[in-house]
Amino acid sequence: MKLKQIIIDADIYIKIGSSQKYRYLEILFPAIAEKIYMHKVVYDEIMIPACAKEQVDALIQIGILELINEAQLSDIKKSIYNRTFASLASVMINPKREKKNRGEVSSLAMAKTQSISHFGTDEKDLQPIIDEKLNSRIDNIHCIRIMDIIQMI
């Protein structure tokens, strides 16, 4: 089953893209979704391994992956994004470690704002937070983990 769209977190890119010999991101990602999104915050998190960053850049160049951020949103959508971000940050971001989970929070806020119903992450305990904070039967967001990606192929 190929998804229409998905937004994916850094942990997936880093884990799947870590092989220098096999370019799994370039093989798997076009097969799982028509369009893949990555928040700019997540892109900035992927520094190592270099082979993962190279594959991400290659997917951007061929149009499979698109970088997005809140600066691209209309004023109304930016307001929705900011409220969603604040709601998630209240339970996911520790003020003493502000960068921890920022990629997940940014991506999920964007997913809710843009009605992207799938979030690629390898965080196993994230779905209950999404269900509590974001899902309301309209445009629900579902976590897709590495095992789910493998089973989709």
Short mmCIF file of C-alpha atoms in Angstrom, two decimals:
data_model
loop_
_atom_site.label_atom_id
_atom_site.label_comp_id
_atom_site.label_asym_id
_atom_site.label_seq_id
_atom_site.Cartn_x
_atom_site.Cartn_y
_atom_site.Cartn_z
CA MET A 1 0.00 0.00 0.00
CA LYS A 2 1.56 3.28 -1.11
CA LEU A 3 0.64 6.30 1.00
CA LYS A 4 -0.40 9.57 -0.56
CA GLN A 5 1.83 11.59 1.78
CA ILE A 6 3.90 11.23 4.92
CA ILE A 7 6.10 13.48 7.05
CA ILE A 8 9.13 11.71 8.49
CA ASP A 9 11.30 12.37 11.54
CA ALA A 10 15.11 12.36 11.75
CA ASP A 11 15.38 9.01 13.54
CA ILE A 12 14.00 7.18 10.49
CA TYR A 13 16.34 8.96 8.07
CA ILE A 14 19.35 8.31 10.28
CA LYS A 15 18.60 4.63 10.96
CA ILE A 16 17.58 3.65 7.43
CA GLY A 17 20.13 5.90 5.73
CA SER A 18 23.17 4.85 7.75
CA SER A 19 24.58 2.34 5.26
CA GLN A 20 27.29 3.75 3.02
CA LYS A 21 27.05 0.71 0.75
CA TYR A 22 23.27 0.49 0.32
CA ARG A 23 21.24 3.63 -0.33
CA TYR A 24 18.08 2.38 1.39
CA LEU A 25 16.42 5.79 1.69
CA GLU A 26 16.50 6.24 -2.07
CA ILE A 27 15.15 2.73 -2.59
CA LEU A 28 12.46 2.57 0.10
CA PHE A 29 11.04 6.07 0.31
CA PRO A 30 9.77 6.41 -3.27
CA ALA A 31 8.03 3.05 -2.77
CA ILE A 32 6.14 4.01 0.41
CA ALA A 33 4.61 7.38 -0.49
CA GLU A 34 3.82 9.60 -3.43
CA LYS A 35 5.08 12.62 -1.49
CA ILE A 36 7.36 12.75 1.52
CA TYR A 37 7.75 15.86 3.65
CA MET A 38 10.48 16.85 6.05
CA HIS A 39 10.34 19.83 8.38
CA LYS A 40 13.38 22.11 8.06
CA VAL A 41 14.15 21.57 11.77
CA VAL A 42 14.46 17.83 11.07
CA TYR A 43 16.68 18.45 8.05
CA ASP A 44 19.01 20.50 10.25
CA GLU A 45 19.16 17.63 12.78
CA ILE A 46 20.56 15.18 10.23
CA MET A 47 24.29 15.82 10.28
CA ILE A 48 25.62 12.31 10.64
CA PRO A 49 25.86 9.87 9.05
CA ALA A 50 26.85 11.84 5.97
CA CYS A 51 25.43 9.11 3.73
CA ALA A 52 21.94 9.74 5.18
CA LYS A 53 22.22 13.47 4.47
CA GLU A 54 23.41 12.72 0.91
CA GLN A 55 20.39 10.49 0.28
CA VAL A 56 18.01 13.09 1.70
CA ASP A 57 19.51 15.71 -0.61
CA ALA A 58 19.16 13.33 -3.57
CA LEU A 59 15.47 12.73 -2.75
CA ILE A 60 14.92 16.50 -2.54
CA GLN A 61 16.58 17.01 -5.93
CA ILE A 62 14.31 14.48 -7.67
CA GLY A 63 11.18 15.87 -6.02
CA ILE A 64 10.26 12.85 -3.88
CA LEU A 65 11.00 14.72 -0.65
CA GLU A 66 10.00 18.30 0.07
CA LEU A 67 11.33 20.51 2.85
CA ILE A 68 8.60 22.48 4.61
CA ASN A 69 8.41 24.97 7.45
CA GLU A 70 5.95 27.36 9.02
CA ALA A 71 7.26 30.36 7.04
CA GLN A 72 5.47 28.90 4.00
CA LEU A 73 2.07 28.92 5.72
CA SER A 74 -0.74 31.44 5.41
CA ASP A 75 -1.50 33.52 8.51
CA ILE A 76 -4.44 31.29 9.46
CA LYS A 77 -2.45 28.08 9.04
CA LYS A 78 0.51 29.62 10.87
CA SER A 79 -1.81 30.28 13.81
CA ILE A 80 -2.98 26.64 13.76
CA TYR A 81 0.64 25.48 13.55
CA ASN A 82 1.71 27.68 16.48
CA ARG A 83 -1.17 26.50 18.70
CA THR A 84 -0.51 22.87 17.82
CA PHE A 85 3.22 23.28 18.42
CA ALA A 86 2.57 24.86 21.85
CA SER A 87 0.16 22.09 22.84
CA LEU A 88 2.65 19.35 21.92
CA ALA A 89 5.64 21.22 23.36
CA SER A 90 3.89 21.40 26.73
CA VAL A 91 4.20 17.61 27.07
CA MET A 92 7.13 16.77 24.78
CA ILE A 93 9.78 19.49 25.22
CA ASN A 94 11.71 19.89 28.45
CA PRO A 95 12.56 23.59 28.94
CA LYS A 96 16.03 22.54 30.12
CA ARG A 97 16.62 20.60 26.87
CA GLU A 98 14.72 22.66 24.31
CA LYS A 99 16.20 20.97 21.24
CA LYS A 100 15.20 17.47 22.38
CA ASN A 101 12.02 16.42 20.54
CA ARG A 102 11.83 19.72 18.64
CA GLY A 103 11.89 17.83 15.33
CA GLU A 104 9.00 15.59 16.34
CA VAL A 105 6.97 18.52 17.66
CA SER A 106 7.63 20.64 14.56
CA SER A 107 6.77 17.76 12.23
CA LEU A 108 3.60 16.80 14.08
CA ALA A 109 2.40 20.40 14.25
CA MET A 110 2.96 20.67 10.50
CA ALA A 111 1.23 17.33 9.89
CA LYS A 112 -1.85 18.52 11.76
CA THR A 113 -1.83 21.93 10.06
CA GLN A 114 -1.43 20.48 6.56
CA SER A 115 -3.63 17.36 7.07
CA ILE A 116 -0.76 14.92 6.60
CA SER A 117 -2.13 11.76 8.18
CA HIS A 118 1.07 9.70 8.51
CA PHE A 119 4.13 10.45 10.62
CA GLY A 120 7.25 8.33 10.18
CA THR A 121 9.02 7.89 13.49
CA ASP A 122 10.67 5.14 15.47
CA GLU A 123 9.39 6.50 18.80
CA LYS A 124 7.16 3.69 20.07
CA ASP A 125 5.42 5.73 22.78
CA LEU A 126 4.38 8.66 20.60
CA GLN A 127 0.97 7.51 19.32
CA PRO A 128 -0.80 7.94 22.70
CA ILE A 129 0.43 11.57 22.88
CA ILE A 130 -0.76 12.17 19.31
CA ASP A 131 -4.13 10.61 20.13
CA GLU A 132 -4.53 12.77 23.23
CA LYS A 133 -3.25 16.08 21.86
CA LEU A 134 -4.05 16.00 18.13
CA ASN A 135 -6.46 13.31 17.02
CA SER A 136 -10.13 14.18 17.06
CA ARG A 137 -11.53 11.86 14.34
CA ILE A 138 -10.81 14.52 11.70
CA ASP A 139 -7.46 14.27 9.93
CA ASN A 140 -6.05 11.86 12.50
CA ILE A 141 -2.31 11.26 12.47
CA HIS A 142 -0.91 7.73 12.63
CA CYS A 143 2.66 6.78 13.45
CA ILE A 144 4.48 4.66 10.90
CA ARG A 145 7.51 2.89 12.36
CA ILE A 146 10.46 1.24 10.61
CA MET A 147 8.79 -2.18 10.84
CA ASP A 148 5.66 -0.73 9.21
CA ILE A 149 7.77 0.69 6.38
CA ILE A 150 9.40 -2.70 5.78
CA GLN A 151 6.02 -4.43 5.76
CA MET A 152 4.67 -1.91 3.23
CA ILE A 153 7.27 -2.91 0.64
#
